[in-house]
PDB file of C-alpha atoms in Angstrom:
ATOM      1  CA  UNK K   2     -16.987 -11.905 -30.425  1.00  0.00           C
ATOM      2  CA  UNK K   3     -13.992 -10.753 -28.227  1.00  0.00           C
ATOM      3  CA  UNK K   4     -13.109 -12.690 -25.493  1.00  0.00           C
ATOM      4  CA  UNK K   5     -10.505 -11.293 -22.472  1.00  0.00           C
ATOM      5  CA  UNK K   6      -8.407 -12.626 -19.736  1.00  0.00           C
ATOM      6  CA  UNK K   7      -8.757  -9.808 -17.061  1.00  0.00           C
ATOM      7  CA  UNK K   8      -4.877 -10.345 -16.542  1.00  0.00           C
ATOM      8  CA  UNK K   9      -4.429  -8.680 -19.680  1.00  0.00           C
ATOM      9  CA  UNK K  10      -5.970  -5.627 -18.249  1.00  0.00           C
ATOM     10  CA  UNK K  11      -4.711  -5.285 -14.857  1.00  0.00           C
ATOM     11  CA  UNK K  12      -3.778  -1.816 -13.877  1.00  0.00           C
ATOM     12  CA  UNK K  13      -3.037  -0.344 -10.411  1.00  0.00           C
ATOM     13  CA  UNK K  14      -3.831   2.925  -9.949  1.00  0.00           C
ATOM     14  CA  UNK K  15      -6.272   5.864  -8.291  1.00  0.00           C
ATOM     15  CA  UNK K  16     -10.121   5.450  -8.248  1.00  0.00           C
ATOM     16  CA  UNK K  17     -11.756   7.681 -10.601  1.00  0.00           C
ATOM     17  CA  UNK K  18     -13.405  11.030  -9.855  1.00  0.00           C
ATOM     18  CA  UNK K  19     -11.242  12.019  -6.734  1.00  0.00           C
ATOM     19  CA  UNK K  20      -8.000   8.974  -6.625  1.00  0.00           C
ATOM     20  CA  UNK K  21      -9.630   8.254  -2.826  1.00  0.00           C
ATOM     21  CA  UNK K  22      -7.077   5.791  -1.955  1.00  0.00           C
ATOM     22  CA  UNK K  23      -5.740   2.904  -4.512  1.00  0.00           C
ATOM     23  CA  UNK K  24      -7.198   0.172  -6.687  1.00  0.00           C
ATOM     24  CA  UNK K  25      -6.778  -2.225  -9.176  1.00  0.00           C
ATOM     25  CA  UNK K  26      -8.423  -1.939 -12.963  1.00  0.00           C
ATOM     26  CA  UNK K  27      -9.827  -4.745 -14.902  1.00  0.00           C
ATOM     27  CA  UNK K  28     -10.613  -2.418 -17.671  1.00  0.00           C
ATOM     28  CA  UNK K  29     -12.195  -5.116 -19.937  1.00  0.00           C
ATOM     29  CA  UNK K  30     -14.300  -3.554 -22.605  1.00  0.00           C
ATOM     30  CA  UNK K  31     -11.326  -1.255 -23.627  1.00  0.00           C
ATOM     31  CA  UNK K  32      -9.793  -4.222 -24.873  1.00  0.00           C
ATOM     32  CA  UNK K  33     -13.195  -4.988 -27.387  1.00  0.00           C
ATOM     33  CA  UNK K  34     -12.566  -3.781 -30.634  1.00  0.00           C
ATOM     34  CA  UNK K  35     -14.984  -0.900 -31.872  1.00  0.00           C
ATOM     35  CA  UNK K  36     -17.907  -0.347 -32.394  1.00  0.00           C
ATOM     36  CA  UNK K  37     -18.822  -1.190 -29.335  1.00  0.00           C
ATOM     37  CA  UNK K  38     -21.909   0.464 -26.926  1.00  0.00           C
ATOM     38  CA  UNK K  39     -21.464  -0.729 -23.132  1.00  0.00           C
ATOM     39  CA  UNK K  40     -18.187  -0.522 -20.258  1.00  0.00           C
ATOM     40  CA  UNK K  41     -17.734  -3.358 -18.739  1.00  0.00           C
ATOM     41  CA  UNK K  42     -15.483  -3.055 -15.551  1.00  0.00           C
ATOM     42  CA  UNK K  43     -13.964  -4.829 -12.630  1.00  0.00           C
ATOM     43  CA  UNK K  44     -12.403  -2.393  -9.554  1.00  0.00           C
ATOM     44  CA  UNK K  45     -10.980  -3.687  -6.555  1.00  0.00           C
ATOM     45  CA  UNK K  46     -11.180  -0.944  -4.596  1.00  0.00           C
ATOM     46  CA  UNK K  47      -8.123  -1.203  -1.666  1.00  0.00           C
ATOM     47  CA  UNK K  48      -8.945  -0.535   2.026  1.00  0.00           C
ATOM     48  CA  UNK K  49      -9.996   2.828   2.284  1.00  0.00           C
ATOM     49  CA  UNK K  50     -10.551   4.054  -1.508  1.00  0.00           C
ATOM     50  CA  UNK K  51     -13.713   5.123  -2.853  1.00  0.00           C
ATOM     51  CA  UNK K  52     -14.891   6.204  -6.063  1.00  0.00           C
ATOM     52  CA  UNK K  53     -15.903   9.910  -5.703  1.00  0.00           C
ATOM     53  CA  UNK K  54     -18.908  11.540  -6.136  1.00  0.00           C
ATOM     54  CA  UNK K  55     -19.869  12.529  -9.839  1.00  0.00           C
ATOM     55  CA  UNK K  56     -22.735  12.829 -12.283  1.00  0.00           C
ATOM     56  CA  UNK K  57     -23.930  10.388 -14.867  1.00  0.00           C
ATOM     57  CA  UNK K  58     -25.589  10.544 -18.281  1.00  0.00           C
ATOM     58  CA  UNK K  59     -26.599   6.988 -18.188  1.00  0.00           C
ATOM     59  CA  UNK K  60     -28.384   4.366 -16.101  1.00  0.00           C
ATOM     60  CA  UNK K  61     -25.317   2.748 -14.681  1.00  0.00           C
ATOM     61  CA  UNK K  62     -25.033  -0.804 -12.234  1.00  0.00           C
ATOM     62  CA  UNK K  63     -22.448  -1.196  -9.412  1.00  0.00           C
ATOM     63  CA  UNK K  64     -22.502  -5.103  -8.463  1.00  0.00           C
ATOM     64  CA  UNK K  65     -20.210  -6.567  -5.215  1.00  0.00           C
ATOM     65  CA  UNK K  66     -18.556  -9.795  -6.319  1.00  0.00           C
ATOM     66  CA  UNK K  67     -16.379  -9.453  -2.443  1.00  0.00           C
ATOM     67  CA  UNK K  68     -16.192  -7.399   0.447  1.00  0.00           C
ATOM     68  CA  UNK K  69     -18.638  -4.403   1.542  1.00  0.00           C
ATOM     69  CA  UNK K  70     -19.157  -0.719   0.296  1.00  0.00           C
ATOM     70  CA  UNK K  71     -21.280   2.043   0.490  1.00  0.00           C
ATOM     71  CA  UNK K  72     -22.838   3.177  -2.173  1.00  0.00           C
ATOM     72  CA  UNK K  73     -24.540   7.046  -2.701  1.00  0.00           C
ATOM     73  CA  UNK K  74     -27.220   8.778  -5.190  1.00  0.00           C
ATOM     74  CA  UNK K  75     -28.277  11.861  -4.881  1.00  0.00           C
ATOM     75  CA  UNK K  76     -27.098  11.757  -1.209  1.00  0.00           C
ATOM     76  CA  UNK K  77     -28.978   8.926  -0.363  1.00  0.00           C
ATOM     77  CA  UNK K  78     -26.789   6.084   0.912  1.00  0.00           C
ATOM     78  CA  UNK K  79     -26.857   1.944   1.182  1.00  0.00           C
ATOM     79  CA  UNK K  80     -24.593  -0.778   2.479  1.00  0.00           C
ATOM     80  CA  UNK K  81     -23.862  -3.027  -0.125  1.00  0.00           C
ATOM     81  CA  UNK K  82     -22.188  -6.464   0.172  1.00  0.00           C
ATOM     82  CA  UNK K  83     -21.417  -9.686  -1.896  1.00  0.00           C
ATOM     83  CA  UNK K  84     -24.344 -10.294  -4.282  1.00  0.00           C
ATOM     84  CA  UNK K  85     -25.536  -6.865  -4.188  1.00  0.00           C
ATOM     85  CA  UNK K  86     -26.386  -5.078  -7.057  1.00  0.00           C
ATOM     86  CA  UNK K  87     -27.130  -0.358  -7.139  1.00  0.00           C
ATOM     87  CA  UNK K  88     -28.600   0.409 -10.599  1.00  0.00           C
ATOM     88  CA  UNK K  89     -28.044   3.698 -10.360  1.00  0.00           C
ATOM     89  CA  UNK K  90     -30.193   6.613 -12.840  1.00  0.00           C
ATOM     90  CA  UNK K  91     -29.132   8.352 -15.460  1.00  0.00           C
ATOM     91  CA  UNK K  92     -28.720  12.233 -13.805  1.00  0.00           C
ATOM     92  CA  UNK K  93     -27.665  11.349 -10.631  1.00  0.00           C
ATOM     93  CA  UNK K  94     -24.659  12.006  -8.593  1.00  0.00           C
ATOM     94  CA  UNK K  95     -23.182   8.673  -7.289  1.00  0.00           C
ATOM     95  CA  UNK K  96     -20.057   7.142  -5.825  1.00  0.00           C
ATOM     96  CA  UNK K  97     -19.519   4.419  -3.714  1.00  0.00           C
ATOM     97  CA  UNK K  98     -16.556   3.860  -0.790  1.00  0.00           C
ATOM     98  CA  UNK K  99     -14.829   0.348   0.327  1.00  0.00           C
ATOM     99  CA  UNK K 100     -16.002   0.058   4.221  1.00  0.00           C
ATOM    100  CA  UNK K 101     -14.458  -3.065   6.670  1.00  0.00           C
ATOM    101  CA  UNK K 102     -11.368  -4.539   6.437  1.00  0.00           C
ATOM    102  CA  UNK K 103     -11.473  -6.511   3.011  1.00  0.00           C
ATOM    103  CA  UNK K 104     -10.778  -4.561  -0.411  1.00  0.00           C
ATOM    104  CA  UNK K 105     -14.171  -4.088  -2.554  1.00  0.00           C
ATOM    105  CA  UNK K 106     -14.286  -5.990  -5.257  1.00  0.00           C
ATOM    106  CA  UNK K 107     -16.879  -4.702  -7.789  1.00  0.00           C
ATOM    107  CA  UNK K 108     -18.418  -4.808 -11.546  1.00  0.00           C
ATOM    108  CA  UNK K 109     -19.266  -1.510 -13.331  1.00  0.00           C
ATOM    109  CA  UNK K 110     -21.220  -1.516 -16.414  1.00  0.00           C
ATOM    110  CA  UNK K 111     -22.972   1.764 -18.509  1.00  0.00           C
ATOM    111  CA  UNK K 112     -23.501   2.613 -21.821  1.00  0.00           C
ATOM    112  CA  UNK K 113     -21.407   4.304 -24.099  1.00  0.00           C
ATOM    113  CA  UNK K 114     -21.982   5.753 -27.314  1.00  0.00           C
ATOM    114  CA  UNK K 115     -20.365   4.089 -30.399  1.00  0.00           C
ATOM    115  CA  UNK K 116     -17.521   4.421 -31.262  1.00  0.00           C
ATOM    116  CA  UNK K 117     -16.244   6.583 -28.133  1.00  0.00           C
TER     117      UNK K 117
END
């Protein structure tokens, strides 16, 4: 078992695929010892940031815990908001945006391969 305080992970710094705006990192399952097979992620992202489009090679869930965001596959796009989940297919292009006036407060969670 591993067990971390999110504090312990905090990071400011640019979205990934594109730094669209700022955020903050909660970059929890770096801190699990290996082997391990799954990311496990909490972004903030600030007003106006998004996480750029990009590919995956994995199913891969975006779920709102505050604010609103748009979210993209394949071109198609939804509104999300608090309590929202996208479970988004392996193959697709995704990204998602902060839209309104709050930050976007969101989990991320895929699998990884062991031991990467």
């Amino acid at each position: 078992m591993a067990v971390i305080d999110e504090t312990d992970v905090k990071r400011e710094e640019p979205p990934p695929h594109g730094a669209i705006g700022m955020s903050t990192a909660y970059r929890i399952s770096d801190a699990v010892p290996q082997p391990r097979t799954m990311e496990f992620r909490r972004r903030v992202l600030h007003v106006g940031a998004a996480i750029g489009e990009h590919p995956i090679a994995h199913d891969e869930v975006y779920y709102v815990l505050e604010g609103e965001g748009e979210v993209v596959s394949d071109g198609k796009r939804a509104a999300l908001r608090k309590g929202m989940a996208a479970y988004l297919y392996r193959g697709a292009v995704v990204g998602i945006r902060q839209m309104g006036k709050t930050p976007l407060s969101l989990i991320i969670s895929y699998p990884v391969e062991a031991g990467k």
